[in-house]
PDB file of C-alpha atoms in Angstrom:
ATOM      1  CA  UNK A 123     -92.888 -90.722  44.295  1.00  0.00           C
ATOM      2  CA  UNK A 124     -91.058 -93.894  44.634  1.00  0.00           C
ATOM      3  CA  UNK A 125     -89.320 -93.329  41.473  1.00  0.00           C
ATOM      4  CA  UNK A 126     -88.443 -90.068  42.128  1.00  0.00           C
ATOM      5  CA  UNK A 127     -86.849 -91.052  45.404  1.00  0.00           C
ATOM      6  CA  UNK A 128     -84.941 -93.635  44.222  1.00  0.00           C
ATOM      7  CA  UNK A 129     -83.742 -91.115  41.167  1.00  0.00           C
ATOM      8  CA  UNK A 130     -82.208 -88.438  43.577  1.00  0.00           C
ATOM      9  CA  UNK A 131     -80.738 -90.979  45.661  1.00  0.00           C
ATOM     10  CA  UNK A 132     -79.253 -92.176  42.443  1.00  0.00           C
ATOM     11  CA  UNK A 133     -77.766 -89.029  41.703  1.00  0.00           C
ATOM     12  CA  UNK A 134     -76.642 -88.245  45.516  1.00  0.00           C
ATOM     13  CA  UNK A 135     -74.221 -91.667  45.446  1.00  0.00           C
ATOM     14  CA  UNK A 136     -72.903 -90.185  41.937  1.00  0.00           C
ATOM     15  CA  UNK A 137     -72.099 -86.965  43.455  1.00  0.00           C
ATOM     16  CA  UNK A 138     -70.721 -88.365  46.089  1.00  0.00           C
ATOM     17  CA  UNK A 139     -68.307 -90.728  43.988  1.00  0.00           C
ATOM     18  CA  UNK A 140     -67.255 -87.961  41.597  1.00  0.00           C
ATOM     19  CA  UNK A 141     -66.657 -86.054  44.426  1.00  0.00           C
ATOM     20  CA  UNK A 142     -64.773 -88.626  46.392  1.00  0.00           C
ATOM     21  CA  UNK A 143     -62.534 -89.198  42.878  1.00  0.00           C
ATOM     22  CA  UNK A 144     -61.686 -85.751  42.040  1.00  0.00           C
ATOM     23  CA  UNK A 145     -60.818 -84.781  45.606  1.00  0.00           C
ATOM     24  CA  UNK A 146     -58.262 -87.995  45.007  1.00  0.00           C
ATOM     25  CA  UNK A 147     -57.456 -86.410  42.050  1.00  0.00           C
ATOM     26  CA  UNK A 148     -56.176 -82.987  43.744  1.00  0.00           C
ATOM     27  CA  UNK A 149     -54.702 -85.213  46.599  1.00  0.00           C
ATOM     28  CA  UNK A 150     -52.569 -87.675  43.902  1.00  0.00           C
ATOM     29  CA  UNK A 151     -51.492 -84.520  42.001  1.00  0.00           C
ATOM     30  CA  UNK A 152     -50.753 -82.330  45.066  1.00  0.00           C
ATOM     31  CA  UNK A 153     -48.701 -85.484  46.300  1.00  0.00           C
ATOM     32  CA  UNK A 154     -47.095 -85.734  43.192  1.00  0.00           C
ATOM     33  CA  UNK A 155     -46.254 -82.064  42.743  1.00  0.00           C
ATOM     34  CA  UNK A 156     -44.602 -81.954  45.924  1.00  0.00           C
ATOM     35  CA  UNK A 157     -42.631 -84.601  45.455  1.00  0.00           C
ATOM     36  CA  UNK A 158     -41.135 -83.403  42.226  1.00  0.00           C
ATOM     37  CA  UNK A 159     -40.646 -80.596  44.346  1.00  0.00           C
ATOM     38  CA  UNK A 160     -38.874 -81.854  46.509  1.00  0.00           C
ATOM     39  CA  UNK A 161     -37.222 -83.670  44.186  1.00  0.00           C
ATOM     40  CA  UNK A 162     -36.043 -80.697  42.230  1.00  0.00           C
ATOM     41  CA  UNK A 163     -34.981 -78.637  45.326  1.00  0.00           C
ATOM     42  CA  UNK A 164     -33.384 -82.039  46.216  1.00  0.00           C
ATOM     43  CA  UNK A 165     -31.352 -81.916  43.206  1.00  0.00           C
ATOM     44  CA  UNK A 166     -30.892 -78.386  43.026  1.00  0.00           C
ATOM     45  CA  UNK A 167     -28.708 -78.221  46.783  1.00  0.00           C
ATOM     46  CA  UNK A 168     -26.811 -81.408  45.950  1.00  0.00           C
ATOM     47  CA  UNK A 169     -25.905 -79.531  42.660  1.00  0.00           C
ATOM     48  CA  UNK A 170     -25.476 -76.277  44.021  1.00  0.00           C
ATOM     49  CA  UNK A 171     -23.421 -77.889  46.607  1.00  0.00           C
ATOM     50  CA  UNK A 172     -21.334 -79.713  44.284  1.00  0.00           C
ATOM     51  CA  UNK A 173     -20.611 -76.998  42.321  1.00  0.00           C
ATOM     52  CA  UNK A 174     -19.428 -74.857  45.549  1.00  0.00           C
ATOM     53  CA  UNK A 175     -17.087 -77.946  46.301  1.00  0.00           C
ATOM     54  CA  UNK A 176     -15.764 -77.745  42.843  1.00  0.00           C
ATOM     55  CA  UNK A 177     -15.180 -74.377  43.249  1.00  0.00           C
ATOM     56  CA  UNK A 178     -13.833 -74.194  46.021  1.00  0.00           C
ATOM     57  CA  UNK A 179     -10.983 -77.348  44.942  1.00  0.00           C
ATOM     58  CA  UNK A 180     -10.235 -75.505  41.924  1.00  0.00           C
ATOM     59  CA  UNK A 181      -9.583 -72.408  44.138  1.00  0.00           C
ATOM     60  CA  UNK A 182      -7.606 -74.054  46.471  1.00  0.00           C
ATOM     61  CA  UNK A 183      -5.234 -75.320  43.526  1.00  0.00           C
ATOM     62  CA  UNK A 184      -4.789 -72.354  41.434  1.00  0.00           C
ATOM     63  CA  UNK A 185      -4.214 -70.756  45.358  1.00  0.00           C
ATOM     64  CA  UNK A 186      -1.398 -73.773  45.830  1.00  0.00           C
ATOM     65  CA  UNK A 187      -0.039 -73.263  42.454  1.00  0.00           C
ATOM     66  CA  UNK A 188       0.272 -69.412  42.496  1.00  0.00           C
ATOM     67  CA  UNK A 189       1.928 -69.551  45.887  1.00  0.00           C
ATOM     68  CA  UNK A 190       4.245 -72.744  44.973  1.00  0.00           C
ATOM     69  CA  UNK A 191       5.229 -71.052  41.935  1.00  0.00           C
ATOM     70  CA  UNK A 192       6.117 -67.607  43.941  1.00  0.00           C
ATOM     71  CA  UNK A 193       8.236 -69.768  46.416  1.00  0.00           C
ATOM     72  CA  UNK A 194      10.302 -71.700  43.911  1.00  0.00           C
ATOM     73  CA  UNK A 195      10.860 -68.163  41.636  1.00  0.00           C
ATOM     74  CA  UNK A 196      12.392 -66.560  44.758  1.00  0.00           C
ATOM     75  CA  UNK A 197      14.162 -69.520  45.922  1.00  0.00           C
ATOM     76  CA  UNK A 198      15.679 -69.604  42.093  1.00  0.00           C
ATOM     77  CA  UNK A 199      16.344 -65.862  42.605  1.00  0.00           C
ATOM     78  CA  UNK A 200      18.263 -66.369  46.020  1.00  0.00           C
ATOM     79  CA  UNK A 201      20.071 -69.502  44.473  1.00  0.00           C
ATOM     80  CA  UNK A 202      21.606 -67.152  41.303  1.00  0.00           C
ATOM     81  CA  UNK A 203      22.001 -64.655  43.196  1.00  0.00           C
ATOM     82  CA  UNK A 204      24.253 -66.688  45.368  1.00  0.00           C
ATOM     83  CA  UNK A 205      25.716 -68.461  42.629  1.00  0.00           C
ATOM     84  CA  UNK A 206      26.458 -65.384  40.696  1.00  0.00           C
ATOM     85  CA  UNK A 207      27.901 -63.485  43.983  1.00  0.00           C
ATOM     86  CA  UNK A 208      29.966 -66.585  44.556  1.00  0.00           C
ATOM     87  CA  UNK A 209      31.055 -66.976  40.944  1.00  0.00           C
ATOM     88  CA  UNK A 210      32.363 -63.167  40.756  1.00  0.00           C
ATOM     89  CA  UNK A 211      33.928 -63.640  44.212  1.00  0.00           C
ATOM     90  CA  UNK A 212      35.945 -66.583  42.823  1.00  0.00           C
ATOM     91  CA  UNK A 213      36.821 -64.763  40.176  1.00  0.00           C
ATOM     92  CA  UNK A 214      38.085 -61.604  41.863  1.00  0.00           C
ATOM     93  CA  UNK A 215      40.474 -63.715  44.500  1.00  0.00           C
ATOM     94  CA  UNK A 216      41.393 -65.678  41.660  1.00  0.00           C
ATOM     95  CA  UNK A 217      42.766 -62.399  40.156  1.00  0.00           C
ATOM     96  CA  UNK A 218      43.912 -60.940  42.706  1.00  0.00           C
ATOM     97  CA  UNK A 219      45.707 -64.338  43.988  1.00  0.00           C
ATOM     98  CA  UNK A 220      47.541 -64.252  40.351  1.00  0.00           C
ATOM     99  CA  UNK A 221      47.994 -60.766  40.792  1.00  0.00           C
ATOM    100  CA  UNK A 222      49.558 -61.060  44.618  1.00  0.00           C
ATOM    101  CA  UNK A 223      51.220 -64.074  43.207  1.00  0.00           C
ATOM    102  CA  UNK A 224      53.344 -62.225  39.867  1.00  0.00           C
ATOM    103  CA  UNK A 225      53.959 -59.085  42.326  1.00  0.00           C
ATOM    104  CA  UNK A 226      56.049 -61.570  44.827  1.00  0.00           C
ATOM    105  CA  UNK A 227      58.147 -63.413  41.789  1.00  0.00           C
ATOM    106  CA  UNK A 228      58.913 -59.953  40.909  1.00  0.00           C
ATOM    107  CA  UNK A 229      60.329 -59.388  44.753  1.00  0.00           C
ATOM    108  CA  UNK A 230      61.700 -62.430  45.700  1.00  0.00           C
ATOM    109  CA  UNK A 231      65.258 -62.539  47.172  1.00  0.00           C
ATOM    110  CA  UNK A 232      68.015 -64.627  46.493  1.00  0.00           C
ATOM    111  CA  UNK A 233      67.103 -66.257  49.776  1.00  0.00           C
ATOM    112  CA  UNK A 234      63.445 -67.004  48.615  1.00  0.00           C
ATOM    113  CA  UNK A 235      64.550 -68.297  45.184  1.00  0.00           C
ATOM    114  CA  UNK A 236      66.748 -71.156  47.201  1.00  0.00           C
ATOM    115  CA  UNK A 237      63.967 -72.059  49.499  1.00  0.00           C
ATOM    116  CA  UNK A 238      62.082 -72.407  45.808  1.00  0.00           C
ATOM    117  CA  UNK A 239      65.171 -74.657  44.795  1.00  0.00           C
ATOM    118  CA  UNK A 240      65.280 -76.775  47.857  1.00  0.00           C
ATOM    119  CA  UNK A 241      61.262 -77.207  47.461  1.00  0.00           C
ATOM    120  CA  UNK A 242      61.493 -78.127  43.375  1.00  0.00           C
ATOM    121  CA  UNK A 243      64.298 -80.694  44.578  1.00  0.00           C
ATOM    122  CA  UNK A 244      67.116 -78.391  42.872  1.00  0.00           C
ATOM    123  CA  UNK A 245      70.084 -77.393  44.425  1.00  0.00           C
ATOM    124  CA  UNK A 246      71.301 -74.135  44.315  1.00  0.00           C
ATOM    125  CA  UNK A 247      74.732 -74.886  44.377  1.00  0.00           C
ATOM    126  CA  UNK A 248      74.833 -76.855  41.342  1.00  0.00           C
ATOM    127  CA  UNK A 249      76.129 -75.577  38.322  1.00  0.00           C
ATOM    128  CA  UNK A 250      74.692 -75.852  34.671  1.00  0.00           C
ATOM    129  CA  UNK A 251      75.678 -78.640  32.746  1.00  0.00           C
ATOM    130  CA  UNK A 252      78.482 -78.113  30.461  1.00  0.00           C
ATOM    131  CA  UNK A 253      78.914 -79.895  27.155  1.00  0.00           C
ATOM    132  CA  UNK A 254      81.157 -82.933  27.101  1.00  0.00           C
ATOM    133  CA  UNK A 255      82.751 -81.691  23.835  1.00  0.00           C
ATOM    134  CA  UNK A 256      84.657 -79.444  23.203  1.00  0.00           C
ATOM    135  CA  UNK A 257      85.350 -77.033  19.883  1.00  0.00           C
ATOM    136  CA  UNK A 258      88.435 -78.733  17.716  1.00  0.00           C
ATOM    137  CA  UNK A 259      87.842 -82.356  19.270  1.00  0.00           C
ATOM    138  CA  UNK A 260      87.546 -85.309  16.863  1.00  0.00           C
ATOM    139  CA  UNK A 261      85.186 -87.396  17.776  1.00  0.00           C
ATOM    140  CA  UNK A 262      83.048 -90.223  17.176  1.00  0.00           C
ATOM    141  CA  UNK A 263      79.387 -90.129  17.878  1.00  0.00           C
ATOM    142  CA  UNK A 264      77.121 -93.314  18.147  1.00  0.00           C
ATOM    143  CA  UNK A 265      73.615 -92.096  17.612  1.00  0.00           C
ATOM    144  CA  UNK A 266      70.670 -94.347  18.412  1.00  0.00           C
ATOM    145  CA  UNK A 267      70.421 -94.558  14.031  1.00  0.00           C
ATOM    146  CA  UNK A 268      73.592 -93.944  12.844  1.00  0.00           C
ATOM    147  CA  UNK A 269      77.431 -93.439  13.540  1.00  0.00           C
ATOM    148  CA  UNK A 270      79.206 -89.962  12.493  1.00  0.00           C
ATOM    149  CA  UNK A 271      82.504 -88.820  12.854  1.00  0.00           C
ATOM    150  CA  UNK A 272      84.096 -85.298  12.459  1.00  0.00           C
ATOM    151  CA  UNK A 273      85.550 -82.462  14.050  1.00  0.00           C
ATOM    152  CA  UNK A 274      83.537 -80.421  16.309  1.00  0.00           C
ATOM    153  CA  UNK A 275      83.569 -76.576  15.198  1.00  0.00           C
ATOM    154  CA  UNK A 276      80.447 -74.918  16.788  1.00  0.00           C
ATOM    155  CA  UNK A 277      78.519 -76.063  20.158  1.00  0.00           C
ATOM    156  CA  UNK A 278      75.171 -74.249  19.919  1.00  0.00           C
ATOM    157  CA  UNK A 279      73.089 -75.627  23.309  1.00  0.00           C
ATOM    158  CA  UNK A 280      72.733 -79.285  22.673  1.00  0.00           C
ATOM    159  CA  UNK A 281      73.547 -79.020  18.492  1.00  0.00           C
ATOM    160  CA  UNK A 282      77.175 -79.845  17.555  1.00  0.00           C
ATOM    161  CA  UNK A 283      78.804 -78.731  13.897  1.00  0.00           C
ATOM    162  CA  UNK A 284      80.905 -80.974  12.340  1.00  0.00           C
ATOM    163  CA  UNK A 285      83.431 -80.171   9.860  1.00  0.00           C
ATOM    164  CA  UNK A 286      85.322 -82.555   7.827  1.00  0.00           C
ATOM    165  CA  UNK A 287      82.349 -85.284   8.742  1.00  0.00           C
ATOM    166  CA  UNK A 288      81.459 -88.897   7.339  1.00  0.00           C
ATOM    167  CA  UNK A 289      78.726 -91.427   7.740  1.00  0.00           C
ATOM    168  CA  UNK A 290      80.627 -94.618   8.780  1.00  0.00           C
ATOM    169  CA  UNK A 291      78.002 -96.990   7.455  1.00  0.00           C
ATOM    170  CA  UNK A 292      80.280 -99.616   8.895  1.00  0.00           C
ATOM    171  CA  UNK A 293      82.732 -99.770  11.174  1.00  0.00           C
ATOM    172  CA  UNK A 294      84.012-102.574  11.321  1.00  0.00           C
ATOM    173  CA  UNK A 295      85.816-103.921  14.408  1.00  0.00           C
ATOM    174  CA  UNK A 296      85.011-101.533  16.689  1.00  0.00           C
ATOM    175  CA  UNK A 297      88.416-102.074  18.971  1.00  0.00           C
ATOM    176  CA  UNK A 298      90.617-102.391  15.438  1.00  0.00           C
ATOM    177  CA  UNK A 299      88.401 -98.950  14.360  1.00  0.00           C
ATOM    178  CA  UNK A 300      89.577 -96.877  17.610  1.00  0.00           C
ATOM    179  CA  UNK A 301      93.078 -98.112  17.827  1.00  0.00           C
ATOM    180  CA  UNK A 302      94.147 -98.313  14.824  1.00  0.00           C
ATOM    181  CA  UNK A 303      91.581 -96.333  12.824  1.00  0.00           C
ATOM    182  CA  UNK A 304      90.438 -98.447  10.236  1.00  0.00           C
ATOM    183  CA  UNK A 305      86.881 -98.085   9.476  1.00  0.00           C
ATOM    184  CA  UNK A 306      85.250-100.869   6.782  1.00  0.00           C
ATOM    185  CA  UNK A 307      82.585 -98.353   4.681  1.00  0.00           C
ATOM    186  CA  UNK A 308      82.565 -94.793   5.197  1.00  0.00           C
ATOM    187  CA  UNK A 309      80.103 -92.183   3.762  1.00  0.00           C
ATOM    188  CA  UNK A 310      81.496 -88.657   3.191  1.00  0.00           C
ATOM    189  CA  UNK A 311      78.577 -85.603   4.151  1.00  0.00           C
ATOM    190  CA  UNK A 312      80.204 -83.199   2.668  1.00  0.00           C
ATOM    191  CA  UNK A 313      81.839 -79.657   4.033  1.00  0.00           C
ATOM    192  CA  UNK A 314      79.417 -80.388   7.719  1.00  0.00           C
ATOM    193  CA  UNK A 315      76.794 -81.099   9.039  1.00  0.00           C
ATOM    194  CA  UNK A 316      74.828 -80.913  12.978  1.00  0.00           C
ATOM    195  CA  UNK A 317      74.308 -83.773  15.129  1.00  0.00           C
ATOM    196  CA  UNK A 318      72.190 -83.711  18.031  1.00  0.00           C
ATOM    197  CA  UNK A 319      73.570 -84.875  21.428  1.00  0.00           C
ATOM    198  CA  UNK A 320      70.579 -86.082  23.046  1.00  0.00           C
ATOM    199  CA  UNK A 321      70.451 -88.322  20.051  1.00  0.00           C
ATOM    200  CA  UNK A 322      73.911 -90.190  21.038  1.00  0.00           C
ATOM    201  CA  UNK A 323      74.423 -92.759  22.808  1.00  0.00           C
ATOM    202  CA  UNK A 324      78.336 -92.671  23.346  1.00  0.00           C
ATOM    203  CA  UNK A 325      81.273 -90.350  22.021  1.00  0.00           C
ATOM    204  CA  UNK A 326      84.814 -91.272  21.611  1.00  0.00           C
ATOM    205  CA  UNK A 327      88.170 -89.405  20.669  1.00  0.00           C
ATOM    206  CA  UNK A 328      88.991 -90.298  17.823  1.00  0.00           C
ATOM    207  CA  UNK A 329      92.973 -90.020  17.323  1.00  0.00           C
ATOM    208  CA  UNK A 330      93.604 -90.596  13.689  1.00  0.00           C
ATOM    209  CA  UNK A 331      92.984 -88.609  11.203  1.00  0.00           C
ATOM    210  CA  UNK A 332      89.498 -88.030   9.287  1.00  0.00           C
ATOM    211  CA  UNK A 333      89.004 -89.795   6.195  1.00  0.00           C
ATOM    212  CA  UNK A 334      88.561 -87.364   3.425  1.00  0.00           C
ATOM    213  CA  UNK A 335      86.922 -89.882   0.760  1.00  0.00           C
ATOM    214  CA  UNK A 336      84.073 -92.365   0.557  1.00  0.00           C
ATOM    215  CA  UNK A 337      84.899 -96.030   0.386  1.00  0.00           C
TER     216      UNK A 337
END
């Protein structure tokens, strides 16, 4: 009986202990369940939430851009639509200015075309320039190159004809070479030739007669 007793009591403290470690068992797992749990649904809102934010950034700049880019296309639309308005504008007075413009030269009076003088600095009293020579002169020309002498027989604008004309290569003393009319080297040109007069410097009569040979 003693044996017995002790033998179930035995077997009572084992019970107990198994019981009393499996019951920690559940508890540790239960604990540790839960917290993984937690854990996860932890995890899960902070992504969740993250995501959202994402979203909602990207959102917000595609909004910005789509609306920035809208802006700036009709603010380029106004600006060439002003710039094209303007530029046809400008054209149009511009035309019409040169239009207005060639219809008054055609209908200006006498008195308009002095006020025009007076405002160019001309004078509309002065007369156009004659030429100082004068058909069947002789004369002697000084160019800035050269010297010619001749008789003038045509007066076209500012081109005189010779006739009868030399190249004086050298003339010697020039006061001996007008009064008397001795010339040191002379050049014949043959039956004319033009000279220009705003290429001379000085003319002079010349009262002798022409030489008719080289020398």
């Amino acid at each position: 009986m003693s044996f017995g007793t002790k033998r179930a009591g035995h077997d009572t403290r084992t019970l107990c202990w198994s019981a009393a470690v499996a019951v920690a068992v559940v508890v540790a797992v239960v604990v540790a369940v839960g917290v993984v749990v937690v854990v996860v649904v932890v995890v899960a809102v902070v992504v969740a939430v993250g995501v959202v934010v994402v979203v909602v950034v990207v959102v917000a700049v595609v909004v910005a851009v789509v609306v920035a880019f809208a802006v700036a296309s009709m603010v380029a639309v106004r600006v060439v639509v002003v710039v094209g308005v303007a530029v046809v504008v400008a054209k149009f007075n511009g035309r019409t200015k040169e239009r207005e413009w060639a219809m008054d030269i055609n209908k200006l009076t006498i008195g308009e075309v002095k006020e025009i003088a007076k405002m160019v600095g001309c004078d509309s009293t002065m007369k156009v320039a004659e030429s100082p020579v004068e058909i069947g002169e002789k004369l002697f020309f000084r160019t800035v190159t050269y010297h010619l002498l001749g008789e003038v027989e045509e007066i076209h604008g500012n081109w005189v004809l010779l006739q009868k004309c030399c190249w004086v290569a050298d003339s010697g003393r020039w006061h001996t070479a007008l009064a008397d009319g001795e010339l040191s080297e002379v050049e014949m040109c043959g039956d004319y030739c033009w000279v220009n007069l705003d290429t001379v410097t000085d003319i002079h009569p010349w009262n002798h007669k022409l030489p008719t040979k080289s020398k």
